[in-house]
């Protein structure tokens, strides 16, 4: 839940969908570092009323403070059922290397230009060459508006250089 904005139809839809799962629920009220205790309490009360006894616990967290969500992680581990492996034990992911590389490049873009480029930026890996020292990747960056292209490149290519170095 995001207590920095007013409760609305989206909250009702989320609570309804969660309730219909017929599973134990944990509530994370984020942005504890920037909201008022009153707003956080209002959101928690709303979800408690919507989720009833399926809500096992509520946690007031800040994604900026890892210590604040340790109890949530512990509760998740305790609540999630143990089940069989869905993939071989030594398989770390079912994602393709190119998809992972594209997402890592996108992450560097968002971290480098976090206030300037919207999250709609996309990355396509065009070329992948493996060599002794690792691999060489060529990628295309996609933005919604022409003005965002200039932001990605930066003055004298400074931004794109930072992105390239960060993605290495």
PDB file of C-alpha atoms in Angstrom:
ATOM      1  CA  UNK A   1       0.000   0.000   0.000  1.00  0.00           C
ATOM      2  CA  UNK A   2       1.160   3.525  -0.738  1.00  0.00           C
ATOM      3  CA  UNK A   3      -0.049   5.883   1.986  1.00  0.00           C
ATOM      4  CA  UNK A   4       1.362   8.949   0.210  1.00  0.00           C
ATOM      5  CA  UNK A   5      -1.695   8.933  -2.050  1.00  0.00           C
ATOM      6  CA  UNK A   6      -5.367   8.795  -1.228  1.00  0.00           C
ATOM      7  CA  UNK A   7      -7.157   5.474  -1.075  1.00  0.00           C
ATOM      8  CA  UNK A   8      -9.052   4.784  -4.269  1.00  0.00           C
ATOM      9  CA  UNK A   9     -10.541   2.294  -6.674  1.00  0.00           C
ATOM     10  CA  UNK A  10      -7.137   0.673  -7.270  1.00  0.00           C
ATOM     11  CA  UNK A  11      -6.859  -0.186  -3.554  1.00  0.00           C
ATOM     12  CA  UNK A  12     -10.327  -1.715  -3.596  1.00  0.00           C
ATOM     13  CA  UNK A  13      -9.440  -3.816  -6.655  1.00  0.00           C
ATOM     14  CA  UNK A  14      -6.150  -5.009  -5.104  1.00  0.00           C
ATOM     15  CA  UNK A  15      -7.827  -5.909  -1.814  1.00  0.00           C
ATOM     16  CA  UNK A  16     -10.631  -7.751  -3.618  1.00  0.00           C
ATOM     17  CA  UNK A  17      -8.231  -9.747  -5.794  1.00  0.00           C
ATOM     18  CA  UNK A  18      -6.061 -10.633  -2.789  1.00  0.00           C
ATOM     19  CA  UNK A  19      -9.085 -11.703  -0.744  1.00  0.00           C
ATOM     20  CA  UNK A  20     -10.311 -13.988  -3.527  1.00  0.00           C
ATOM     21  CA  UNK A  21      -7.016 -15.939  -3.450  1.00  0.00           C
ATOM     22  CA  UNK A  22      -8.109 -17.660  -0.225  1.00  0.00           C
ATOM     23  CA  UNK A  23      -4.524 -17.581   1.070  1.00  0.00           C
ATOM     24  CA  UNK A  24      -2.926 -16.001   4.152  1.00  0.00           C
ATOM     25  CA  UNK A  25      -2.037 -12.397   3.348  1.00  0.00           C
ATOM     26  CA  UNK A  26       0.735 -10.051   4.448  1.00  0.00           C
ATOM     27  CA  UNK A  27       0.372  -6.301   3.980  1.00  0.00           C
ATOM     28  CA  UNK A  28       3.353  -4.057   3.274  1.00  0.00           C
ATOM     29  CA  UNK A  29       2.686  -0.365   3.787  1.00  0.00           C
ATOM     30  CA  UNK A  30       5.571   1.280   1.961  1.00  0.00           C
ATOM     31  CA  UNK A  31       7.063   4.784   2.094  1.00  0.00           C
ATOM     32  CA  UNK A  32       7.091   4.818   5.886  1.00  0.00           C
ATOM     33  CA  UNK A  33       9.924   7.347   5.641  1.00  0.00           C
ATOM     34  CA  UNK A  34       7.839   9.963   3.793  1.00  0.00           C
ATOM     35  CA  UNK A  35       4.273   9.500   5.012  1.00  0.00           C
ATOM     36  CA  UNK A  36       2.493  10.533   8.175  1.00  0.00           C
ATOM     37  CA  UNK A  37       1.626   7.925  10.805  1.00  0.00           C
ATOM     38  CA  UNK A  38      -2.038   8.901  10.359  1.00  0.00           C
ATOM     39  CA  UNK A  39      -2.032   8.180   6.599  1.00  0.00           C
ATOM     40  CA  UNK A  40      -0.254   4.856   7.144  1.00  0.00           C
ATOM     41  CA  UNK A  41      -2.806   3.919   9.825  1.00  0.00           C
ATOM     42  CA  UNK A  42      -5.706   4.861   7.501  1.00  0.00           C
ATOM     43  CA  UNK A  43      -4.360   2.572   4.772  1.00  0.00           C
ATOM     44  CA  UNK A  44      -3.732  -0.259   7.195  1.00  0.00           C
ATOM     45  CA  UNK A  45      -7.257   0.038   8.615  1.00  0.00           C
ATOM     46  CA  UNK A  46      -8.765   0.017   5.109  1.00  0.00           C
ATOM     47  CA  UNK A  47      -6.947  -3.183   4.184  1.00  0.00           C
ATOM     48  CA  UNK A  48      -7.726  -4.807   7.545  1.00  0.00           C
ATOM     49  CA  UNK A  49     -11.440  -4.160   6.925  1.00  0.00           C
ATOM     50  CA  UNK A  50     -11.241  -5.454   3.330  1.00  0.00           C
ATOM     51  CA  UNK A  51      -9.141  -8.545   4.040  1.00  0.00           C
ATOM     52  CA  UNK A  52     -10.571  -9.612   7.387  1.00  0.00           C
ATOM     53  CA  UNK A  53      -8.993 -12.612   9.058  1.00  0.00           C
ATOM     54  CA  UNK A  54      -7.010 -13.510   5.922  1.00  0.00           C
ATOM     55  CA  UNK A  55      -4.651 -10.635   6.767  1.00  0.00           C
ATOM     56  CA  UNK A  56      -2.057 -12.251   9.007  1.00  0.00           C
ATOM     57  CA  UNK A  57       0.168  -9.201   9.573  1.00  0.00           C
ATOM     58  CA  UNK A  58       0.866  -5.661   8.409  1.00  0.00           C
ATOM     59  CA  UNK A  59       4.356  -4.189   8.068  1.00  0.00           C
ATOM     60  CA  UNK A  60       5.255  -0.520   7.833  1.00  0.00           C
ATOM     61  CA  UNK A  61       8.345  -0.369   5.645  1.00  0.00           C
ATOM     62  CA  UNK A  62      10.543   1.919   3.597  1.00  0.00           C
ATOM     63  CA  UNK A  63      12.124   0.477   0.471  1.00  0.00           C
ATOM     64  CA  UNK A  64      14.976   2.924   1.155  1.00  0.00           C
ATOM     65  CA  UNK A  65      15.752   1.235   4.488  1.00  0.00           C
ATOM     66  CA  UNK A  66      16.506  -2.505   4.243  1.00  0.00           C
ATOM     67  CA  UNK A  67      16.288  -2.940   8.021  1.00  0.00           C
ATOM     68  CA  UNK A  68      12.631  -1.864   7.905  1.00  0.00           C
ATOM     69  CA  UNK A  69      11.542  -4.835   5.809  1.00  0.00           C
ATOM     70  CA  UNK A  70      13.477  -7.657   7.460  1.00  0.00           C
ATOM     71  CA  UNK A  71      10.423  -8.670   9.518  1.00  0.00           C
ATOM     72  CA  UNK A  72       8.350  -8.762   6.323  1.00  0.00           C
ATOM     73  CA  UNK A  73      10.898 -11.030   4.636  1.00  0.00           C
ATOM     74  CA  UNK A  74      10.921 -13.329   7.658  1.00  0.00           C
ATOM     75  CA  UNK A  75       7.109 -13.488   7.661  1.00  0.00           C
ATOM     76  CA  UNK A  76       7.103 -14.265   3.940  1.00  0.00           C
ATOM     77  CA  UNK A  77       9.515 -17.154   4.450  1.00  0.00           C
ATOM     78  CA  UNK A  78       7.377 -18.487   7.291  1.00  0.00           C
ATOM     79  CA  UNK A  79       4.103 -18.070   5.381  1.00  0.00           C
ATOM     80  CA  UNK A  80       5.035 -19.423   1.966  1.00  0.00           C
ATOM     81  CA  UNK A  81       4.484 -23.152   1.600  1.00  0.00           C
ATOM     82  CA  UNK A  82       7.378 -25.480   0.914  1.00  0.00           C
ATOM     83  CA  UNK A  83       6.992 -27.120  -2.435  1.00  0.00           C
ATOM     84  CA  UNK A  84       8.894 -29.046  -5.042  1.00  0.00           C
ATOM     85  CA  UNK A  85      11.492 -27.363  -7.224  1.00  0.00           C
ATOM     86  CA  UNK A  86       9.892 -26.290 -10.494  1.00  0.00           C
ATOM     87  CA  UNK A  87      13.263 -26.252 -12.238  1.00  0.00           C
ATOM     88  CA  UNK A  88      16.499 -28.195 -11.772  1.00  0.00           C
ATOM     89  CA  UNK A  89      18.199 -27.218  -8.514  1.00  0.00           C
ATOM     90  CA  UNK A  90      21.262 -25.816 -10.293  1.00  0.00           C
ATOM     91  CA  UNK A  91      19.218 -23.626 -12.701  1.00  0.00           C
ATOM     92  CA  UNK A  92      19.301 -20.060 -11.429  1.00  0.00           C
ATOM     93  CA  UNK A  93      16.772 -18.625 -13.877  1.00  0.00           C
ATOM     94  CA  UNK A  94      14.646 -19.565 -16.848  1.00  0.00           C
ATOM     95  CA  UNK A  95      15.343 -16.195 -18.487  1.00  0.00           C
ATOM     96  CA  UNK A  96      17.565 -15.941 -21.531  1.00  0.00           C
ATOM     97  CA  UNK A  97      20.962 -14.250 -21.193  1.00  0.00           C
ATOM     98  CA  UNK A  98      19.970 -11.530 -23.681  1.00  0.00           C
ATOM     99  CA  UNK A  99      16.875 -10.665 -21.643  1.00  0.00           C
ATOM    100  CA  UNK A 100      18.933 -10.446 -18.458  1.00  0.00           C
ATOM    101  CA  UNK A 101      21.518  -8.255 -20.186  1.00  0.00           C
ATOM    102  CA  UNK A 102      18.791  -5.951 -21.515  1.00  0.00           C
ATOM    103  CA  UNK A 103      17.261  -5.613 -18.061  1.00  0.00           C
ATOM    104  CA  UNK A 104      20.650  -4.909 -16.462  1.00  0.00           C
ATOM    105  CA  UNK A 105      21.341  -2.166 -19.033  1.00  0.00           C
ATOM    106  CA  UNK A 106      17.871  -0.720 -18.383  1.00  0.00           C
ATOM    107  CA  UNK A 107      18.576  -0.722 -14.647  1.00  0.00           C
ATOM    108  CA  UNK A 108      21.801   1.237 -15.211  1.00  0.00           C
ATOM    109  CA  UNK A 109      19.871   3.760 -17.334  1.00  0.00           C
ATOM    110  CA  UNK A 110      17.257   4.268 -14.613  1.00  0.00           C
ATOM    111  CA  UNK A 111      19.898   4.580 -11.888  1.00  0.00           C
ATOM    112  CA  UNK A 112      22.020   6.984 -13.941  1.00  0.00           C
ATOM    113  CA  UNK A 113      19.169   9.185 -15.182  1.00  0.00           C
ATOM    114  CA  UNK A 114      16.605   8.487 -12.435  1.00  0.00           C
ATOM    115  CA  UNK A 115      14.897  11.898 -12.535  1.00  0.00           C
ATOM    116  CA  UNK A 116      15.140  12.515 -16.253  1.00  0.00           C
ATOM    117  CA  UNK A 117      14.078   9.399 -18.186  1.00  0.00           C
ATOM    118  CA  UNK A 118      10.732   7.686 -17.609  1.00  0.00           C
ATOM    119  CA  UNK A 119      10.485   4.024 -16.717  1.00  0.00           C
ATOM    120  CA  UNK A 120       9.154   3.327 -20.214  1.00  0.00           C
ATOM    121  CA  UNK A 121      12.709   3.174 -21.595  1.00  0.00           C
ATOM    122  CA  UNK A 122      13.329  -0.199 -23.243  1.00  0.00           C
ATOM    123  CA  UNK A 123      16.485  -2.040 -24.285  1.00  0.00           C
ATOM    124  CA  UNK A 124      16.942  -4.526 -27.123  1.00  0.00           C
ATOM    125  CA  UNK A 125      20.141  -6.569 -27.315  1.00  0.00           C
ATOM    126  CA  UNK A 126      21.101  -6.510 -31.000  1.00  0.00           C
ATOM    127  CA  UNK A 127      24.386  -8.398 -30.942  1.00  0.00           C
ATOM    128  CA  UNK A 128      26.048 -10.791 -28.477  1.00  0.00           C
ATOM    129  CA  UNK A 129      29.617 -11.992 -29.001  1.00  0.00           C
ATOM    130  CA  UNK A 130      31.293 -14.226 -26.470  1.00  0.00           C
ATOM    131  CA  UNK A 131      35.046 -13.977 -26.080  1.00  0.00           C
ATOM    132  CA  UNK A 132      37.693 -15.018 -23.555  1.00  0.00           C
ATOM    133  CA  UNK A 133      37.156 -12.049 -21.267  1.00  0.00           C
ATOM    134  CA  UNK A 134      33.358 -12.365 -21.205  1.00  0.00           C
ATOM    135  CA  UNK A 135      31.179 -10.997 -23.971  1.00  0.00           C
ATOM    136  CA  UNK A 136      30.624  -7.924 -26.088  1.00  0.00           C
ATOM    137  CA  UNK A 137      27.045  -6.707 -26.326  1.00  0.00           C
ATOM    138  CA  UNK A 138      25.486  -4.185 -28.692  1.00  0.00           C
ATOM    139  CA  UNK A 139      22.109  -2.862 -27.621  1.00  0.00           C
ATOM    140  CA  UNK A 140      19.509  -0.383 -28.847  1.00  0.00           C
ATOM    141  CA  UNK A 141      17.761   1.944 -26.425  1.00  0.00           C
ATOM    142  CA  UNK A 142      14.139   2.884 -27.069  1.00  0.00           C
ATOM    143  CA  UNK A 143      12.289   5.895 -25.633  1.00  0.00           C
ATOM    144  CA  UNK A 144       8.823   7.322 -26.176  1.00  0.00           C
ATOM    145  CA  UNK A 145       9.744  10.860 -27.221  1.00  0.00           C
ATOM    146  CA  UNK A 146      12.524  12.358 -29.313  1.00  0.00           C
ATOM    147  CA  UNK A 147      13.475  14.718 -26.467  1.00  0.00           C
ATOM    148  CA  UNK A 148      14.309  11.700 -24.289  1.00  0.00           C
ATOM    149  CA  UNK A 149      16.879  10.552 -26.847  1.00  0.00           C
ATOM    150  CA  UNK A 150      18.923  13.666 -26.132  1.00  0.00           C
ATOM    151  CA  UNK A 151      18.730  12.983 -22.403  1.00  0.00           C
ATOM    152  CA  UNK A 152      20.020   9.435 -22.927  1.00  0.00           C
ATOM    153  CA  UNK A 153      22.938  10.648 -25.027  1.00  0.00           C
ATOM    154  CA  UNK A 154      23.711  13.668 -22.854  1.00  0.00           C
ATOM    155  CA  UNK A 155      25.864  16.675 -23.600  1.00  0.00           C
ATOM    156  CA  UNK A 156      28.852  15.488 -25.620  1.00  0.00           C
ATOM    157  CA  UNK A 157      27.768  11.871 -25.109  1.00  0.00           C
ATOM    158  CA  UNK A 158      28.424  12.071 -21.359  1.00  0.00           C
ATOM    159  CA  UNK A 159      25.246  10.240 -20.256  1.00  0.00           C
ATOM    160  CA  UNK A 160      25.551   7.376 -22.720  1.00  0.00           C
ATOM    161  CA  UNK A 161      29.196   6.973 -21.696  1.00  0.00           C
ATOM    162  CA  UNK A 162      28.166   6.663 -18.029  1.00  0.00           C
ATOM    163  CA  UNK A 163      25.514   4.115 -19.005  1.00  0.00           C
ATOM    164  CA  UNK A 164      28.045   2.076 -21.012  1.00  0.00           C
ATOM    165  CA  UNK A 165      30.574   2.085 -18.183  1.00  0.00           C
ATOM    166  CA  UNK A 166      27.903   1.216 -15.612  1.00  0.00           C
ATOM    167  CA  UNK A 167      26.648  -1.682 -17.701  1.00  0.00           C
ATOM    168  CA  UNK A 168      30.096  -3.267 -18.167  1.00  0.00           C
TER     169      UNK A 168
END
